[in-house]
Short mmCIF file of C-alpha atoms and ligand atoms in Angstrom, two decimals:
data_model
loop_
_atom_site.label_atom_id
_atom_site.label_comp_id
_atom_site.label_asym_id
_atom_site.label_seq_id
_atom_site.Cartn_x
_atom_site.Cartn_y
_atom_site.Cartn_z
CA UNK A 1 -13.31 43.08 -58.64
CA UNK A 2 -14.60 40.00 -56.80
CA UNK A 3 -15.04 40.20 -53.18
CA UNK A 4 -15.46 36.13 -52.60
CA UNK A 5 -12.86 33.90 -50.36
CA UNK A 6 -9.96 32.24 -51.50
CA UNK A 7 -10.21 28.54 -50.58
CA UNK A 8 -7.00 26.90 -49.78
CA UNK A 9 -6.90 23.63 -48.71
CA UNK A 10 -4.50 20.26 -47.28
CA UNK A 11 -4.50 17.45 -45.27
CA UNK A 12 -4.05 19.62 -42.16
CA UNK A 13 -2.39 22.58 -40.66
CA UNK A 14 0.86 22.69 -42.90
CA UNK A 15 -1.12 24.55 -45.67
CA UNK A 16 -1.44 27.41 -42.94
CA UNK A 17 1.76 27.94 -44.18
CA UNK A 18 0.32 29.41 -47.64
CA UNK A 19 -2.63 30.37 -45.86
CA UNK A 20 -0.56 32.63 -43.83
CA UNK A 21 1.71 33.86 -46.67
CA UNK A 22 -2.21 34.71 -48.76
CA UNK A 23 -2.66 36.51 -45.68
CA UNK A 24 0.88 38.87 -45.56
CA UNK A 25 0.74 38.98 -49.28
CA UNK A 26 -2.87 40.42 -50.03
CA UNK A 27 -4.20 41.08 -46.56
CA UNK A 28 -7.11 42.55 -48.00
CA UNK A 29 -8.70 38.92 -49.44
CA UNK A 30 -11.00 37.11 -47.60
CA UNK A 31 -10.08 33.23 -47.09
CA UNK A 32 -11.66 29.87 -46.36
CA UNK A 33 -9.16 27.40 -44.93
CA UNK A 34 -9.84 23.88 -45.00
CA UNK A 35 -7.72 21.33 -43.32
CA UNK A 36 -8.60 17.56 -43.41
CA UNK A 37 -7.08 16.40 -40.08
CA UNK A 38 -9.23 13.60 -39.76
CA UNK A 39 -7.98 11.92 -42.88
CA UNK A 40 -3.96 13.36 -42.83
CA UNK A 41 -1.71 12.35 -43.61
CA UNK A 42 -2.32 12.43 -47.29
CA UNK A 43 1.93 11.30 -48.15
CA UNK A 44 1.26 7.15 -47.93
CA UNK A 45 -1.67 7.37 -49.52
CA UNK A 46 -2.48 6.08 -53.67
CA UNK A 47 -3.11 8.89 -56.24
CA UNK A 48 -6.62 7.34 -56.32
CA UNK A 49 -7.73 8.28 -53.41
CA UNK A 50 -6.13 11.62 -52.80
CA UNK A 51 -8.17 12.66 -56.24
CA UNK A 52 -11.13 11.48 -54.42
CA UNK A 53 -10.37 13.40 -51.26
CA UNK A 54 -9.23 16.76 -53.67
CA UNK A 55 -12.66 16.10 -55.76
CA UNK A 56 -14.51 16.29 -52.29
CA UNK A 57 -12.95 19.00 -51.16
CA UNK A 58 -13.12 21.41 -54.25
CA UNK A 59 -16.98 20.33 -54.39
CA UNK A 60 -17.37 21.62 -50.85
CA UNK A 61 -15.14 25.15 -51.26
CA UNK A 62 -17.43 25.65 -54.70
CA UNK A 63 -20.54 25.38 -52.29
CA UNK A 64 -19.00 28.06 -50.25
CA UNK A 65 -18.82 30.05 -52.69
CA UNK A 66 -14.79 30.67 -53.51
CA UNK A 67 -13.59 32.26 -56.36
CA UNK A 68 -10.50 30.83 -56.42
CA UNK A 69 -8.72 27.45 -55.19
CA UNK A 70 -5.36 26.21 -53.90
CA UNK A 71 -4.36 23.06 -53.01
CA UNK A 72 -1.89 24.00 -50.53
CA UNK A 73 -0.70 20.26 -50.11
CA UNK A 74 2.29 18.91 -52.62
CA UNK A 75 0.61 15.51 -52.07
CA UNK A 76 -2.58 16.02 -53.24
CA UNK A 77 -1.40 18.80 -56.07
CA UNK A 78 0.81 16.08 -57.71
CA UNK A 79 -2.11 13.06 -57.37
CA UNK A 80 -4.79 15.50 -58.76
CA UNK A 81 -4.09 18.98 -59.96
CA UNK A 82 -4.20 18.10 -63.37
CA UNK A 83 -7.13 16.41 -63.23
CA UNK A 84 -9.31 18.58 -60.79
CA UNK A 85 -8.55 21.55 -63.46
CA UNK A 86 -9.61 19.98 -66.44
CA UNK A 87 -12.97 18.49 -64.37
CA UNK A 88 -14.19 22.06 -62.77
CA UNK A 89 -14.72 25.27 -63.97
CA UNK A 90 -13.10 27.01 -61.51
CA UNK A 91 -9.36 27.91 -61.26
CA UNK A 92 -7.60 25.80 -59.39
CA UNK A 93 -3.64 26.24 -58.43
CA UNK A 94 -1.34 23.62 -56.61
CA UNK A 95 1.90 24.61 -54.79
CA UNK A 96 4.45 22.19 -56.98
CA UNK A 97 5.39 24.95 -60.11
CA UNK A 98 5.93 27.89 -58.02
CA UNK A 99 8.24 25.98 -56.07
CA UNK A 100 9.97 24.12 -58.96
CA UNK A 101 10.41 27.75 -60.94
CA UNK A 102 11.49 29.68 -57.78
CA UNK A 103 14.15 26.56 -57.49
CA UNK A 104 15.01 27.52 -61.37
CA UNK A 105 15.68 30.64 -60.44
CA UNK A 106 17.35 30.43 -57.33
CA UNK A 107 20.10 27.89 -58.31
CA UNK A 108 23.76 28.93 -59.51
CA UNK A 109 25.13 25.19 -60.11
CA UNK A 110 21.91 23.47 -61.63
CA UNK A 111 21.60 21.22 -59.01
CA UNK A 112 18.19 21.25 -56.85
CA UNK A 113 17.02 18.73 -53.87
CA UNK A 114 13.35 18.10 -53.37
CA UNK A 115 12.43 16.27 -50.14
CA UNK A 116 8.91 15.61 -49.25
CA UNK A 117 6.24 13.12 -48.62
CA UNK A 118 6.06 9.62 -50.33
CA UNK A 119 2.87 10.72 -52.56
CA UNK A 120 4.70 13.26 -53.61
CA UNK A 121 8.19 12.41 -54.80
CA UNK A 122 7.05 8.90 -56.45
CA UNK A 123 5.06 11.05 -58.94
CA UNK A 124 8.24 12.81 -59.51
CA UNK A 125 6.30 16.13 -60.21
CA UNK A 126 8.66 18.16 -59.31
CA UNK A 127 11.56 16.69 -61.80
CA UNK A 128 8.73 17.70 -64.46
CA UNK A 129 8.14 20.81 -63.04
CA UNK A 130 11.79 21.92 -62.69
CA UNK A 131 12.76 20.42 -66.38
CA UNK A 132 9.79 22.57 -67.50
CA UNK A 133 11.49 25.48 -66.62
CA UNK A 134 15.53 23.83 -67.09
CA UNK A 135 15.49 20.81 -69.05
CA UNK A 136 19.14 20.40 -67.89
CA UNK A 137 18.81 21.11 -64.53
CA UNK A 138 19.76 18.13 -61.78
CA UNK A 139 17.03 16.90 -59.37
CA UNK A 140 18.15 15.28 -56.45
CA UNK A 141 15.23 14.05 -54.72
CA UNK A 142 14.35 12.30 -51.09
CA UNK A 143 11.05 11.56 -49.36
CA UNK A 144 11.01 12.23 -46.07
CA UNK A 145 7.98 10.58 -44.63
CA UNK A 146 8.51 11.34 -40.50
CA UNK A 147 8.53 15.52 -41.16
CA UNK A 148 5.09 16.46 -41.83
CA UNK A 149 3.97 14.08 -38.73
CA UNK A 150 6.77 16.11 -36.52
CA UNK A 151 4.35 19.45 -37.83
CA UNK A 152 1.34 17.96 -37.04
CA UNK A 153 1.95 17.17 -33.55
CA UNK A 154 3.72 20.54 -33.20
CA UNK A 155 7.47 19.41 -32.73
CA UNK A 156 9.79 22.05 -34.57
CA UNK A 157 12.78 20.96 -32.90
CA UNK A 158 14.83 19.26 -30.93
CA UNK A 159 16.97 15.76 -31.13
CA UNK A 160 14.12 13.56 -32.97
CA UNK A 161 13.67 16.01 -35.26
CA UNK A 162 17.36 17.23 -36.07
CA UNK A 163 18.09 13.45 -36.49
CA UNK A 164 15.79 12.45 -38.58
CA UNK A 165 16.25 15.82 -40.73
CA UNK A 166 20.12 14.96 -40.99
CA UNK A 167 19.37 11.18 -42.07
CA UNK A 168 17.30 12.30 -44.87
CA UNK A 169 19.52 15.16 -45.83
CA UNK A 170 22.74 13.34 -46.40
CA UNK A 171 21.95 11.81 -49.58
CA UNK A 172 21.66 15.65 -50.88
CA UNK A 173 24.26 17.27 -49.27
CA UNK A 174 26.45 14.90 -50.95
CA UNK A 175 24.44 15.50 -54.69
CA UNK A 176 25.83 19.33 -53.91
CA UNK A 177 22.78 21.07 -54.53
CA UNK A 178 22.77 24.49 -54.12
CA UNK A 179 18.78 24.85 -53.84
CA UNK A 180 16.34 22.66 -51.52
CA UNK A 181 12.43 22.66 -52.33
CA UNK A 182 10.33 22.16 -49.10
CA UNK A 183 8.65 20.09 -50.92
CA UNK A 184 5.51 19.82 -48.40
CA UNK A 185 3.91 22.92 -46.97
CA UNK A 186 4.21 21.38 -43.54
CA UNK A 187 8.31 21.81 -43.78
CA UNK A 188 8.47 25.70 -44.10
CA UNK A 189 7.88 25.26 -40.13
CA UNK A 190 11.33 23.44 -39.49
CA UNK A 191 12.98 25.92 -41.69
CA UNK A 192 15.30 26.92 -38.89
CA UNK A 193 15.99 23.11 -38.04
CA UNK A 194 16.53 22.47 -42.12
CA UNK A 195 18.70 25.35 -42.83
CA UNK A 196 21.06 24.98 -39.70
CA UNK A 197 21.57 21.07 -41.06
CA UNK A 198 22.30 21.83 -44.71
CA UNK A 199 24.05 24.56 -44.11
CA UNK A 200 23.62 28.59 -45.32
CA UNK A 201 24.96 27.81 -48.74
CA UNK A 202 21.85 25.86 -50.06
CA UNK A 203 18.91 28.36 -50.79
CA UNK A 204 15.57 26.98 -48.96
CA UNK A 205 12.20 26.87 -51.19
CA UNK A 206 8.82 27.35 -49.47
CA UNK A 207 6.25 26.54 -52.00
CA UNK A 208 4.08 28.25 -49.43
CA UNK A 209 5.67 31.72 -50.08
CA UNK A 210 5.60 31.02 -54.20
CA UNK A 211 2.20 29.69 -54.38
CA UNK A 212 0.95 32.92 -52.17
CA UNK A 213 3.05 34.68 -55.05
CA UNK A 214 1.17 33.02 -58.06
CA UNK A 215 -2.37 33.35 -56.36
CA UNK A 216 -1.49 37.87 -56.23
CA UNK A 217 -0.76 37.56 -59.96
CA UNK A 218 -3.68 35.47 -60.90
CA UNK A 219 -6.44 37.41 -59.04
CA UNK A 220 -4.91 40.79 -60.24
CA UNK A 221 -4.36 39.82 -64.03
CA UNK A 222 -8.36 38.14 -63.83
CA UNK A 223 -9.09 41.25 -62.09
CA UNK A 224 -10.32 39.35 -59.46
CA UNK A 225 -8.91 41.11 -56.70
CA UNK A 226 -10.99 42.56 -53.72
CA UNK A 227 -12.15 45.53 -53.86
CA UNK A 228 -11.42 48.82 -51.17
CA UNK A 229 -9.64 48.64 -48.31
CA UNK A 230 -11.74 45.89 -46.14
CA UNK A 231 -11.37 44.07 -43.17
CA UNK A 232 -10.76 40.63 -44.04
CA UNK A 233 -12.83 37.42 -43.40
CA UNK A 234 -10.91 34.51 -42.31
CA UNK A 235 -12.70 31.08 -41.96
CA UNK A 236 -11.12 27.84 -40.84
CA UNK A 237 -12.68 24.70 -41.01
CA UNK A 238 -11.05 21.15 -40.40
CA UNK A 239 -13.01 17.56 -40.57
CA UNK A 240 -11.37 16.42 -37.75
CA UNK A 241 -10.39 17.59 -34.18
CA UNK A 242 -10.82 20.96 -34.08
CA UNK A 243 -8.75 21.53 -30.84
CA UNK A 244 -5.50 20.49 -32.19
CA UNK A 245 -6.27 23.23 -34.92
CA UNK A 246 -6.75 26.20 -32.94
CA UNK A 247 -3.69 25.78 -30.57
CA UNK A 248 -1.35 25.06 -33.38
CA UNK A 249 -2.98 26.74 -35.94
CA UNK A 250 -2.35 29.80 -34.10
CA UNK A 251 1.09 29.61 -33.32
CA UNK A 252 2.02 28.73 -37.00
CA UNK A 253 -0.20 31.59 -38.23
CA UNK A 254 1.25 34.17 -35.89
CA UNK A 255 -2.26 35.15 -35.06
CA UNK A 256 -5.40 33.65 -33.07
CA UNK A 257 -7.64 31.64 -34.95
CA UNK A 258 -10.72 31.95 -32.65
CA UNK A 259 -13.17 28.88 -33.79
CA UNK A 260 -12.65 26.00 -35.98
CA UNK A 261 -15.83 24.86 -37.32
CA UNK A 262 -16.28 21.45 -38.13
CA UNK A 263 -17.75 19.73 -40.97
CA UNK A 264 -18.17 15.84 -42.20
CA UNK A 265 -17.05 14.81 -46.19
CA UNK A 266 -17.75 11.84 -47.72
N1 LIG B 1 1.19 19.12 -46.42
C1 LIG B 1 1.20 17.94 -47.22
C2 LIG B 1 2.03 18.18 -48.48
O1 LIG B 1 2.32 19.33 -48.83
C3 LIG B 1 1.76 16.67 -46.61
C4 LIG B 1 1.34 16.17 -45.33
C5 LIG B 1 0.67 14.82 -45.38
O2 LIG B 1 1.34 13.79 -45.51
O3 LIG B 1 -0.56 14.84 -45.26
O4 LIG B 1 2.40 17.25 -49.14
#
């Protein structure tokens, strides 16, 4: 038993998404969100310097005292997963192999999109990831750099955002993939918008909801599980404007988030 926080962590409010599914999932576990708003987003940015932002970031949740990380950002878990679990001693998940297997799974014609941010789909991670699991599976895959933005700023819908969904989705619909990885955790918010494009045919990954998945496992086969029947601690903390965080933050969460502290990195 270990009743420490989770720290989960991106470059803003998308990794509410797996914040959110921690929460449904094991409601009993305490959790320290961070989201870097001050620095998203994290998709154009070199490998380089997302592992410096990641190394920052773990260094401050280990001073909190977590027991357990996830990088709840594709961007930064393909730049610097690898290399953030071989440098500290505490274990560290990203959110790109419980999407890729849940893809495995989920597919009936070997054929699986990605689409996500440019960090992201350059380091192909996710064609590793799936071929882990299917070495002859298909990856079709697109980066989509306006989506997360649309998140940030709280537009789920409407004209900009169905059109610039359907320009990056026609490349895939034509590959005929029968599975599409949200391949950031800021798109499981336009999952409505996504799904009504593609069509009901093609099964939607959230990374958000297989990620929560793989955290329940881990903590339960370490036995690191909280203990009893507690009330929950939830902290959220951002490096940028705090404001921003609360009102969307809530409405993605489907509960209040009632301060935002703030803190400086770097
Ligand atoms: N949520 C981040 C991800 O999963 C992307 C957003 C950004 O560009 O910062 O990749």
């Amino acid at each position: 038993m270990n009743d420490k926080p989770i720290g989960i962590f991106d470059s803003g409010i998308g990794g509410l998404t797996v914040a959110g599914e921690v929460m449904r999932q094991l409601p009993n576990e305490n959790i320290i969100y961070f989201g870097d708003t001050v620095r998203f987003p994290y998709g154009p940015r070199s490998a380089e310097e997302l592992k410096k932002f990641v190394f920052q970031i773990v260094e401050f949740l280990r001073g909190e005292e977590v027991k357990f990380i996830v990088i709840a950002c594709n961007s930064a878990s393909s730049a610097a997963l690898e290399v953030a679990q071989e440098h500290f001693d505490i274990p560290i998940i990203g959110v790109v192999e419980p999407g890729a297997r849940a893809a495995v799974q989920a597919t009936r014609n070997r054929r699986i999109g990605v689409i996500g941010t440019q960090a992201t789909i350059l380091s192909s991670t996710y064609v590793k990831a799936v071929h882990a699991f299917d070495a002859g599976a298909k990856v079709f895959q697109q980066v989509t750099p306006e989506l997360a933005n649309f998140v940030e700023n709280g537009e789920l819908s409407g004209k900009r955002v169905e059109d610039a969904i359907k320009k990056y989705l026609n490349s895939l619909i034509e590959a005929d993939m029968d599975a599409l990885i949200l391949g950031c955790t800021h798109y499981p918010l336009l999952n409505k918008t996504i799904q009504k494009i593609i069509g009901k045919e093609v099964v939607l990954i959230s990374s958000a909801e297989e990620a929560a998945k793989e955290v329940g496992e881990m903590l339960a086969r370490k036995s690191h599980t909280r203990s009893g029947q507690k009330i929950p601690c939830y902290r959220f903390i951002s490096s940028g404007d705090g404001s921003k965080f609360l009102e969307l933050g809530s409405r993605f969460l489907g509960r209040e988030i009632k301060d935002v502290e703030k803190i400086k990195l770097g």
